[in-house]
Amino acid sequence: MTAPTLTAKDFTSDQEVRWCPGCGDYAILKAVTKTLAGLGASREDTVFVSGIGCASRFPYYVSTYGFHTIHGRAPAIATGVKLANPDLDVWVVMGDGDGLSIGGNHTLHVLRRNVDLQLLLFNNEIYGLTKGQASPTSRLGTRSPSTPRGSVDAPLIPGAFALGAGARFFARAVDIQQPQLVEVLTRAHQHRGAALVEIFQNCVVFNDGAFHEFTERRVIPDNQIYVEHGKPLRFGANRTHGLRIRPGTLSLEVVTPGEEGVTDDDVLVHNEKDQALATLLVRMAPPVFPMAIGVIFDSPAPTYEHVVLDQVTEELQAGKADLDALLAGGRTWTVL
Amino acid sequence: MTAPTLTAKDFTSDQEVRWCPGCGDYAILKAVTKTLAGLGASREDTVFVSGIGCASRFPYYVSTYGFHTIHGRAPAIATGVKLANPDLDVWVVMGDGDGLSIGGNHTLHVLRRNVDLQLLLFNNEIYGLTKGQASPTSRLGTRSPSTPRGSVDAPLIPGAFALGAGARFFARAVDIQQPQLVEVLTRAHQHRGAALVEIFQNCVVFNDGAFHEFTERRVIPDNQIYVEHGKPLRFGANRTHGLRIRPGTLSLEVVTPGEEGVTDDDVLVHNEKDQALATLLVRMAPPVFPMAIGVIFDSPAPTYEHVVLDQVTEELQAGKADLDALLAGGRTWTVL
Amino acid sequence: MTMSAAGSEAVRERQDSVVIRFAGDSGDGMQLTGSQFTVESALAGSDLSTFPDYPAEIRAPTGSTFGVSAFQIHFGSIDVLTAGDDLDVLIAMNPAALITNLRDVRIGGLVLVDSAVFTPRNLEKAGYSANPLEDGTLVQYRSLVLDMTTLTQQAVASCDLTSKEALRCRNMWALGLMLWMYDRDRSATIEWLGKKFAKIPKIADANIAALNAGHAYGETVELPGGLTGYAVGRADLPPGTYRTVSGTESLAWGLVAGLRAAGLDRLMFGSYPITPASPLLHVLAGLRRYGVVTFQAEDEIAAVCSAIGASYAGALGVTSSSGPGIALKGEAIGLAVSTELPLIVVNSQRAGPSTGLPTKTEQSDLFQAMYGRNGDAPLAVIATATPTDCFEVGIEAVRLATKYMTPVMVLTDGYLANAAEPWLLPDTDGIPEFPVTQRKDPEGFHPFVRDPETLARAWAVPGTPDLEHRIGGLEKSTSSGHISYDPENHQQMTNLRAGKIAGIAKDIPLQETALGEATGDLAVVGWGSTFGPIFKAVASAREKGLRVSHVHLRYINPFPQNLQELLAGFSKILVPEMNNGQLVSLLRSAFLFPAQGLSKVTGKPFKISELVAAIHAQLEDSA
Amino acid sequence: MTMSAAGSEAVRERQDSVVIRFAGDSGDGMQLTGSQFTVESALAGSDLSTFPDYPAEIRAPTGSTFGVSAFQIHFGSIDVLTAGDDLDVLIAMNPAALITNLRDVRIGGLVLVDSAVFTPRNLEKAGYSANPLEDGTLVQYRSLVLDMTTLTQQAVASCDLTSKEALRCRNMWALGLMLWMYDRDRSATIEWLGKKFAKIPKIADANIAALNAGHAYGETVELPGGLTGYAVGRADLPPGTYRTVSGTESLAWGLVAGLRAAGLDRLMFGSYPITPASPLLHVLAGLRRYGVVTFQAEDEIAAVCSAIGASYAGALGVTSSSGPGIALKGEAIGLAVSTELPLIVVNSQRAGPSTGLPTKTEQSDLFQAMYGRNGDAPLAVIATATPTDCFEVGIEAVRLATKYMTPVMVLTDGYLANAAEPWLLPDTDGIPEFPVTQRKDPEGFHPFVRDPETLARAWAVPGTPDLEHRIGGLEKSTSSGHISYDPENHQQMTNLRAGKIAGIAKDIPLQETALGEATGDLAVVGWGSTFGPIFKAVASAREKGLRVSHVHLRYINPFPQNLQELLAGFSKILVPEMNNGQLVSLLRSAFLFPAQGLSKVTGKPFKISELVAAIHAQLEDSA
Ligand SMILES: Cc1ncc(C[n+]2csc(CCOP(=O)(O)OP(=O)(O)O)c2C)c(N)n1
Ligand SMILES: Cc1ncc(C[n+]2csc(CCOP(=O)(O)OP(=O)(O)O)c2C)c(N)n1
Ligand code: SF4
Ligand code: SF4
Ligand SMILES: [Mg+2]
Ligand SMILES: [Mg+2]
C-alpha cells in the first residue's frame, strides 16, 4: 500500500494566515507547499523550525510538524532535532534579522558543520515584526526608526557570508517568481547537508519595493541572471549578454557576444561546484551586474549528523551495552 | 615638550605572566609590546579588550588600560569603548574559541560594521583554558576530551569567514616569526577600520605542533608565502616557486618559472586590494599550496564609529541643546 | 435600547470623567484618532490617561479580530490615574472591533457603530453568526448606529478622492462627532491635518471636511434617546505649562536630564529591537543633540556589552530590552556587577514566559531583575509607576549608577511604555545636580579603591594618564584590584558587593504612603504600573471608611530603610501584582510578614473594581 | 620539633581516620599520586572521600604558588563524609606547595618535605624570605625533612633515565613512603604503572623502583620522633562490590540509568566546555554505546537549544554548564518551560559573580536556577549532595523531566564534580522503571492536552502519523494548543504551569531528617555538597547532647509536602550555604520561619568545626 500523494493544499494548515495583505511571505508559503507536494513529502516526517519574526510565523501555516522557537536560535534547535532523529526532513525558516543578526552565529556554525537542513532565509532587508528597524542586510543609508539619519553599517551579503562560513549549498530566489523558487527549493532539498536559500521577500509595509531594481517584471531580463549548472551565464532580453572572466584577472565582467570581438565561447559556463565563481556571483548586484538567481553553489560533503550517528550506530552494533559493566568498569573491590 | 618614547619594556605590566612555559602567547606578547613601542603609542590612550581563554589573559600583561571581559564578547565591548571615545586606540585579543565559537557573531558584525579596532585572533586550533577540547578551527579528526573519536565538523577558515563577513583588512602571522608579526601588527594598526589578524599560536600543552607543517624552520620556505602588496607572489628556497592564475579559471596554481614554459611574468603580483585574490589566498594550505602569511587584504572603507560620531558632532555643533526645548517640544498648553 | 438618528438641540449633561475607546482595523487610523482626541481634551483642561492597544500582527487582514487596533482615553475634571476600568463609550469601526471590545463597555455605555460595514462578509470575518445590530446583542447598551460610511462619503464628495481614500476619512468623521459630544475644540486637529498632509492638500481638505461633518452632525441632528452631548469640566490641575507624555518619552528625557545632572557628555545606548522596548531606542535615536549615541547591536548580548564598554570608557552606558532580551543579558550584567561599572538596564516588561504575549503588559520580570545572574550578584532595582514618573526614575537611575558604580535595573512595562498622561513641565534648572568625578589622581590609586562612605570604587577612565590598570570578571583583591584567588578576599568582596547595594538605602527617601495613614488595618503594597488602579481602589475603600493605605515602591533593591517599620504598622498586607507573586515573596522573605499576593496575569492592567473587591475581602476576612 | 631520619622498626599506632594532602607543582603528578593512594586505601577497606584542587592556570611556571596542584584524601575506619577539615599529613613537594598549604595542617600534624628543593631560587619563587625549614616555621608541626631528590635518584640510578625523567619519579617515592606509613599494599599501583607506561618500560621500571624505595625507606630507616607508621582499620561498610566514583561519573551514569528506566533510546547532550562542568561532557562523550550523543555546540545558547530540539524530536535533551553558561541559557530554558518539553539542565556551580573563581566551588546559583528567566517560568530544581548521590539524582531528573514534561535544573558544584568516594555498586535491575509514553493516538489529541493527574502535556513526536502540530513560545490555548491572546487563557496557563510544578510535591518522598529526631531545638537545613560537613557537625553536636537535627534537601522546587510541618517542629533553623543566603531566603518566604543563614563564600567547603561552632552559637543564643 503506497501512501496517497499529497497536494500543496494538503500541506496547508488550518490556521488563519496572519501576514499583512500583499506580503511576500504568502508567495513563499505557496511555493513551499507546492514543493513539498512535488517532492512527495510526508506530513509526519517533515518539520519546520523557525525563530521569531514575521517570517518565523511560517510553521503555523504548514500542516506538518512545526516549532516556532525563539529569536535567532532555529538552526541550533534544528540541529538537536536532527541529532535526535536524522530521518526527519527539517526545514528552517529565518528572517534576515533572525538568521543573520541575533542568530548569525548559529547560521554560521550550522553551515560549517553541514547539518542536513534546508535553511530558508526570508530576506526583506528589514525587521518586519518589530516594525521596521534596519537589519544587517539593509542597504547603507536605510532610514528607519532606529536609524533616523540613515544606517551607516555596511550590509552583509548572505551568499558571501555563507560561502565564507564553508556552506556547501547556496541558492537564491525571488518570492513571487514561483517556478524558479520551487525549483530552487527542490534542489535545496535534494542536497544532503546544510542548504541555504536566500529568498528576496518583499515587505510591503516597511520596505516595499526593496528589490524592485531587479524584480520588477520589465527589468528582470537585464537585472537578473538565472544560473544553471553547465549552461552559459547569459541574460538580457534574448539572452544578449553574458558573463566572462575579465582576462588575466579573478573578476567577472558583463559582455555582449558579437560585440567588440567577444564570442559566445567567451561566456562562462556556470559550474555550481566552483566556490570561487560562486563567491563572485553572490557579490554581483545591479546596476553594474545582474543579480544572480538560482543554484549558485552545490558541492556536497559528508553531513554532520550522519557522521556522528554512524559512529553511534557502529558502537551500538556491539549490542545493547551493559549498564552494570559500565558502573563496574573501574577498579572495584569487594567488602564481605 | 614631547613625551618620552616608550620602549617595549615600558609596555610590559608588573603582573606575573601565567601562561604555560613555552606557550606561543609569550612570543605574541613580545611582538605586541615591540609594536606599541615602534608605533610610539601612549599607554593611557591604548586599551586592550579581551574575552576569556588563555589568549584573553593578554591585557593583564600589558601596561596600558585593559579589560578582561567575558567569553566571546570582546568585540562588542570594544565597540562600546569606541563609541564612547573614538580617540582611544583599541586592541581586541581573542582565542579561536572565544572569537569564532561563542563570539563568532560579534566578530562577524564588528567586521561588517568596520569598527576601528585591531582584532588579534590567537588561533591555536584548540580550547586551551578549558583543557583541550576541539575548537571551530580544529582540523577534522581532532581527538580531544569532547571528541574522543575525532571531531567531525569541518573547521572554519578564519580568513574566508572574515572576507565573507565583509572585512576590509585581513592578515596572518606566526607567533614566533617576530619581524613579520611586528610588521603585520603595525599594518593592522595603520589600517583605519576593523583589522583582523590571525596569529598561528602554538599551544604546547594541548595542540603542540599543530602548525609545524608550515612553521618548522626547514619547511618555511616551501610551505609559507609571505605576501606583500605590489610584489610577485613567490616562495620557496631562492623563491623558485610562484603563484599564478590557472589560465581561464578563477583558481590559483603553484608554478616554477623557467619550467614548462612558465615565465617570471606569469607569476601573479600581490594586490592587497583584490578581494577575490584574498579569498583564494586564505584558502590555500599545505601540502598543495604554501600557507599565505602577511597582509592578505587591506582595502579601507569608512569606519562605523566615525560616521556615527560625525553625525553626532554635526548635530552638536548647533550648540548645547536645550533640555527645556526638548521637553516642551510637543504640543503644550497652560493651566493658569 | 437601539436608537435611530434624528436632528435636534438640547442641554449638555455634566460628567466628571469619561472612558472612551476608539477601535477599528489597523488601517482605520485609530491611534491617530485617539491621539487627536487626547490633544483636544488636554487643551480643554482635562486630566487624562491614555492607553493604546496594538494588535500583535503588523497588518492583519482587514476585518479580522486579531487585526483590531484600539486607543483608550480616560479624561475628566477629576484626578485621572488609570486608563479606566470600563468603557463609557466605544467607537467600533467594524464588526471585528465590536466583537472584541464590547465586553469592556459598562452596562448602559454608549456604542457607536457604522451600520454600513456590518455586511455578511465582515460579520463572518469577525465571527458573528448573526448581525449584532439586529439580534439584541446591544440591548443593554445605548447604541448609536449610523451609516458613517455614507455620511463620510457625502462630506468628502467634493474633494475628488478615490472611494478608498474617501473611506479613510471615516475616522475623522467619528472624531468630529466625539469632539462635539464632549464639547471639545477642533482647531488643533485641523492644524495638525494641514501639516500632516501638507503635500497632498486634497487629503488634508477631505479629512477636515469629514471632521467638520461629524461635528456638525452632532450639532444639527437630533440624536436618538435624548443624547445631547456632555460637558466635562476642567480638571483642577496645578498651574503651569503641560504636555502629554508617554512613559517612553519621559524615561528617555529623564535619562538625558540625568546625564546633564551628572555632568557627563555622552550617553551610549546599546539596544536591540523588541516589543515593547523598541520605542525607547527610537526616541533616543533622535537625541544626538543631547549627547546620545544609539547603537543597534546584533543582539541583546552585544547591546549590553557595548553599554558596558562605553561605561568602562567613561560614558554612561545604557541598555534596554524586554524580558527575553534581558534574559540574554544576564551574564554580561554579572560582569558589570563584578567590575563595578555604572550601567542602566531598562526592562519594558511584557507577558511571559518565553515569547509569551509580546504586546501585552505584565510585571513578571522582577525575580529576573533581582536574581537573573550567576553567583551572588546584587544590583539596584527601581521601578516606574506612571508615565510621568518615568522622568524622575530616569534621573534617579543615572544618579545611583554613577554614584555607586553599579548596574541599575529599571523596571517599566508595556503599559507604561505606551500610556500617556498630561505632564506639568518640570523646571529643569531645579533638577538637583550630582556631578560625577572620574578619578584623575594617581596617588594611592588602584582600580578597586573605594569611597569609604558609598563603597563605590573609583571610575578611572582610559585616556587618563598614570591610571592605566586592568579589570575583569575574575575576583579581585580588595587591596590592589589585581586578580585574587585568596579565599578570605572572595568572602570580603562578596560582602562588599552586597554591602554597597544595601548601603544605597541610606541615600534614598524613606518610604511614605501614597495615600492614607502610616498605620492601619491594611496596607496595599504595589510597585510599577499598578500605581493608578491601586491608588484609586484605596481611595475608594477609604471613602467607605476602611483603614487602608497605599504604599507604592519605587525602590525594590534595596528597600527603603523604614519599610519594615512602616509595614509593621498594618495588620494586613496585600500585594497586588501583574505576576504570580514576586514582590510579595521578596517582602515575606525580608520581613517575615504574612503578606498576601494578589495576582493578575491576563496581559491587562488591574481594574479598580477588582482591587476594591480584594481590599474588601481582606478586611472582611479579618472581621 | 624538627627531626632527622635514622633507621629502626616499631609498633604501629592505630588511627580512626586520616586526612592527607599531596601538594606540588602541576608537573609533579600529584593528582595521579593521590588517586593511587586512594585506590590502595579503598582496596584496604577504608571508607574515604577525596578532593582534587587544581590550579586555575593550565601549566603555571615551575615553582610558582599559583601553579600548585593538590589532592586530598580523607580515609578511615569510620564513616567518612567530607574530605576533612584539617590536614593530618601534608606532603609538600616544593616550597610553593608548603607556603600555600601549611595553614591547613592541624597543629601537631605531619609535614613531609624534600629538603633538596628548598633552594634560594625556589624559596624566592614561593615568596619565602627565609628558609622555612630553618626559621622555625615548622615548629608547631611534626616535620619530616628528607632529601627525597637524592633518595629518588639513587633508587632509579640503574634505569638509564635523564635527570629530568629521574626527578619525575619523586612522587612515586613519596607515595611509597606514605603507603608504608599507612600500611597499604602497593600491588595495584605497580600493576597500574606497568600498564600506563607499557610502551616505555624503563619509565615503568623506574617509577616502580622509586615506589618500592620509598616504601623500603619507611620499613628500614628509623624515622625521627618515634614516627612508626600507623594502622587504619577497615571501615564497617555494607558488603558488596565497591569502586570509587566522582560526582561527575556518577551523575553521567545516573542519566544513562534514567534513560534506560524511561525506556528511551537516545540521550542528546548539548554542551559547551566550561570549568568545572566540562568533565560531564567528557564522560558522556565516551558513552555512545549507551545511546548517548554528545554535541559540543558553538556556545551555551546553541547547546541548550540543541537539547530542546532533541527533546522536541523525542530524545532526552540534556544540557550542562556552570553559572555564566547557565545565565546564557535562561531565555531558551523559558522556551522549554513554555512549550513544556522535558529538558535536564545541569549546573556545576562555581564561585561567582561573573567569571569569579572558576576553579573554586560555591552554591550561589540557586536563585538563578529558580528565577533566572523572564516571566513566571517555574521549573523543577533538585540538588546533589554527595558524589554517589549524583547517581540517584541523575535518575530522578530523568523521571521528573519526562513524567511532568518540564525542564529540571540539577544543581551540583565544583566540589562534587571532582570529589570522589567509594560506591557500593547498585543493583541496576533494582532501579525502578518509569516507562515514558509518547503519544500515538490522534483521538482527542492536541499538543497541550494534559494528563489530569500530573498536568503533563502529551509528548507527541515528529514522525508520528496524524499528530502533526505546531508549538512555540507564544501563549497557547488551554483547549486547543493554538496561539491564544485571550486574557483569561493566559491566566489559566500561568496557573497551570505553576500548578504542574507544585504538584510534583505529591510525587516525591516526604522530607526526613538526615540525622536526628523530627523535632528539636535546632534544625540545620542544607542542600547540595554541604551534606558531609553538616552531617558531621550535627553528629558532633548531638554527641554533646544538643537537640539538633540535620535536614538535607534534594528537592528545592517544589519543596517536599511536609517540609513546613517538619521545620515547624524546631525552635530554630540554621541554613548554612556556600552563598550569601539563597535557600534561607526561599524558606523564609515560603514558610515565614525566622530561619537564619550561615554564609561562607571562600571557594572552599565548610569545615565541620565552623559548623559545630555555629550550632553551639545558635543554641547558646537561645539559652
Ligand atoms: C531575544 C529577542 N530579541 C528580540 C526580539 C524581538 N524581535 C522579534 S522578531 C525580530 C526581528 C524581525 O526581523 P527579521 O528576523 O528580519 O524577520 P521579519 O519580521 O522581517 O520576517 C525582533 C528583533 C525577540 N522576540 N526576542
Ligand atoms: C560563557 C562561558 N562559557 C564558557 C566558558 C569557558 N571557557 C573559558 S575559555 C574557553 C575557550 C578557550 O579557548 P580559546 O578561546 O580558543 O582560547 P585559548 O584558551 O585557546 O587561548 C571556554 C570554553 C566561559 N568562561 N564562559
Ligand atoms: S511587516 Fe512586512 S514582512 Fe511582516 S507580514 Fe507585514 S509585509 Fe510581511
Ligand atoms: S594551555 Fe596552551 S594556550 Fe593555554 S597557556 Fe598553556 S600552552 Fe598556552
Ligand atoms: Mg526581515
Ligand atoms: Mg584556542
mmCIF file of N, CA and C and ligand atoms in Angstrom, chain B residues 52-55 71 95-98 102 124 126-130, chain C residues 331, chain D residues 272-274 300 324-325 328 350, ligand 2:
data_model
loop_
_atom_site.group_PDB
_atom_site.id
_atom_site.type_symbol
_atom_site.label_atom_id
_atom_site.label_comp_id
_atom_site.label_asym_id
_atom_site.label_seq_id
_atom_site.Cartn_x
_atom_site.Cartn_y
_atom_site.Cartn_z
ATOM 1 N N ILE B 52 37.539 35.534 27.247
ATOM 2 C CA ILE B 52 38.045 34.574 28.234
ATOM 3 C C ILE B 52 38.748 33.443 27.486
ATOM 4 N N GLY B 53 39.851 33.017 28.047
ATOM 5 C CA GLY B 53 40.657 31.968 27.447
ATOM 6 C C GLY B 53 42.099 32.256 27.814
ATOM 7 N N CYS B 54 42.998 31.359 27.443
ATOM 8 C CA CYS B 54 44.412 31.640 27.717
ATOM 9 C C CYS B 54 44.804 32.943 27.037
ATOM 10 N N ALA B 55 44.479 33.050 25.751
ATOM 11 C CA ALA B 55 44.817 34.249 24.992
ATOM 12 C C ALA B 55 44.296 35.497 25.696
ATOM 13 N N HIS B 71 33.497 35.589 27.986
ATOM 14 C CA HIS B 71 33.834 34.737 26.844
ATOM 15 C C HIS B 71 33.088 35.158 25.573
ATOM 16 N N GLY B 95 40.754 34.317 21.531
ATOM 17 C CA GLY B 95 41.145 32.967 21.145
ATOM 18 C C GLY B 95 40.258 32.484 20.011
ATOM 19 N N ASP B 96 40.596 31.352 19.445
ATOM 20 C CA ASP B 96 39.779 30.835 18.339
ATOM 21 C C ASP B 96 38.405 30.389 18.829
ATOM 22 N N GLY B 97 38.328 29.888 20.062
ATOM 23 C CA GLY B 97 37.017 29.563 20.611
ATOM 24 C C GLY B 97 36.277 30.841 20.953
ATOM 25 N N ASP B 98 36.975 31.722 21.593
ATOM 26 C CA ASP B 98 36.423 32.990 22.030
ATOM 27 C C ASP B 98 35.875 33.805 20.850
ATOM 28 N N ILE B 102 31.872 30.926 20.507
ATOM 29 C CA ILE B 102 30.839 31.689 21.212
ATOM 30 C C ILE B 102 30.750 33.132 20.718
ATOM 31 N N ASN B 124 45.077 28.799 18.091
ATOM 32 C CA ASN B 124 45.863 27.601 18.419
ATOM 33 C C ASN B 124 45.072 26.338 18.076
ATOM 34 N N ILE B 126 42.504 25.070 19.255
ATOM 35 C CA ILE B 126 42.099 24.251 20.404
ATOM 36 C C ILE B 126 41.578 25.174 21.509
ATOM 37 N N TYR B 127 40.813 24.611 22.420
ATOM 38 C CA TYR B 127 40.447 25.334 23.624
ATOM 39 C C TYR B 127 41.547 25.115 24.645
ATOM 40 N N GLY B 128 42.333 26.142 24.908
ATOM 41 C CA GLY B 128 43.413 25.985 25.863
ATOM 42 C C GLY B 128 42.909 25.982 27.298
ATOM 43 N N LEU B 129 42.284 27.073 27.690
ATOM 44 C CA LEU B 129 41.977 27.271 29.110
ATOM 45 C C LEU B 129 41.094 26.177 29.690
ATOM 46 N N THR B 130 40.193 25.626 28.885
ATOM 47 C CA THR B 130 39.312 24.582 29.411
ATOM 48 C C THR B 130 39.876 23.183 29.177
ATOM 49 N N GLU C 331 24.396 37.279 31.848
ATOM 50 C CA GLU C 331 25.815 37.019 32.083
ATOM 51 C C GLU C 331 26.621 38.318 32.066
ATOM 52 N N TYR D 272 28.742 23.072 26.061
ATOM 53 C CA TYR D 272 29.874 23.903 25.653
ATOM 54 C C TYR D 272 30.845 23.875 26.818
ATOM 55 N N PRO D 273 32.122 23.687 26.548
ATOM 56 C CA PRO D 273 33.053 23.487 27.662
ATOM 57 C C PRO D 273 33.087 24.655 28.643
ATOM 58 N N ILE D 274 33.168 24.358 29.888
ATOM 59 C CA ILE D 274 33.383 25.370 30.918
ATOM 60 C C ILE D 274 33.766 24.650 32.211
ATOM 61 N N GLU D 300 26.710 28.247 24.716
ATOM 62 C CA GLU D 300 25.756 27.640 25.634
ATOM 63 C C GLU D 300 24.326 27.774 25.138
ATOM 64 N N PRO D 324 28.057 31.043 34.538
ATOM 65 C CA PRO D 324 27.986 32.005 33.434
ATOM 66 C C PRO D 324 27.278 31.413 32.218
ATOM 67 N N GLY D 325 27.514 30.139 31.972
ATOM 68 C CA GLY D 325 26.859 29.495 30.835
ATOM 69 C C GLY D 325 25.381 29.292 31.076
ATOM 70 N N LEU D 328 23.429 32.298 30.261
ATOM 71 C CA LEU D 328 23.137 32.454 28.835
ATOM 72 C C LEU D 328 21.968 31.597 28.381
ATOM 73 N N ARG D 350 30.120 27.205 40.389
ATOM 74 C CA ARG D 350 31.457 27.659 40.767
ATOM 75 C C ARG D 350 31.321 29.053 41.365
HETATM 76 C C1 LIG E 2 30.090 31.826 28.966
HETATM 77 C C2 LIG E 2 31.297 30.980 29.106
HETATM 78 N N1 LIG E 2 31.340 29.805 28.501
HETATM 79 C C3 LIG E 2 32.415 29.016 28.606
HETATM 80 C C4 LIG E 2 33.485 29.422 29.333
HETATM 81 C C5 LIG E 2 34.662 28.511 29.488
HETATM 82 N N2 LIG E 2 35.775 28.847 28.612
HETATM 83 C C6 LIG E 2 36.746 29.648 29.042
HETATM 84 S S1 LIG E 2 37.928 29.906 27.873
HETATM 85 C C7 LIG E 2 37.135 28.877 26.785
HETATM 86 C C8 LIG E 2 37.688 28.580 25.439
HETATM 87 C C9 LIG E 2 39.139 28.707 25.347
HETATM 88 O O1 LIG E 2 39.569 28.513 24.035
HETATM 89 P P1 LIG E 2 40.043 29.706 23.124
HETATM 90 O O2 LIG E 2 39.020 30.764 23.038
HETATM 91 O O3 LIG E 2 40.467 29.111 21.828
HETATM 92 O O4 LIG E 2 41.253 30.369 23.901
HETATM 93 P P2 LIG E 2 42.624 29.680 24.335
HETATM 94 O O5 LIG E 2 42.459 29.262 25.742
HETATM 95 O O6 LIG E 2 42.867 28.551 23.395
HETATM 96 O O7 LIG E 2 43.615 30.792 24.185
HETATM 97 C C10 LIG E 2 35.967 28.394 27.345
HETATM 98 C C11 LIG E 2 35.081 27.475 26.635
HETATM 99 C C12 LIG E 2 33.405 30.676 29.961
HETATM 100 N N3 LIG E 2 34.395 31.153 30.684
HETATM 101 N N4 LIG E 2 32.304 31.420 29.824
#
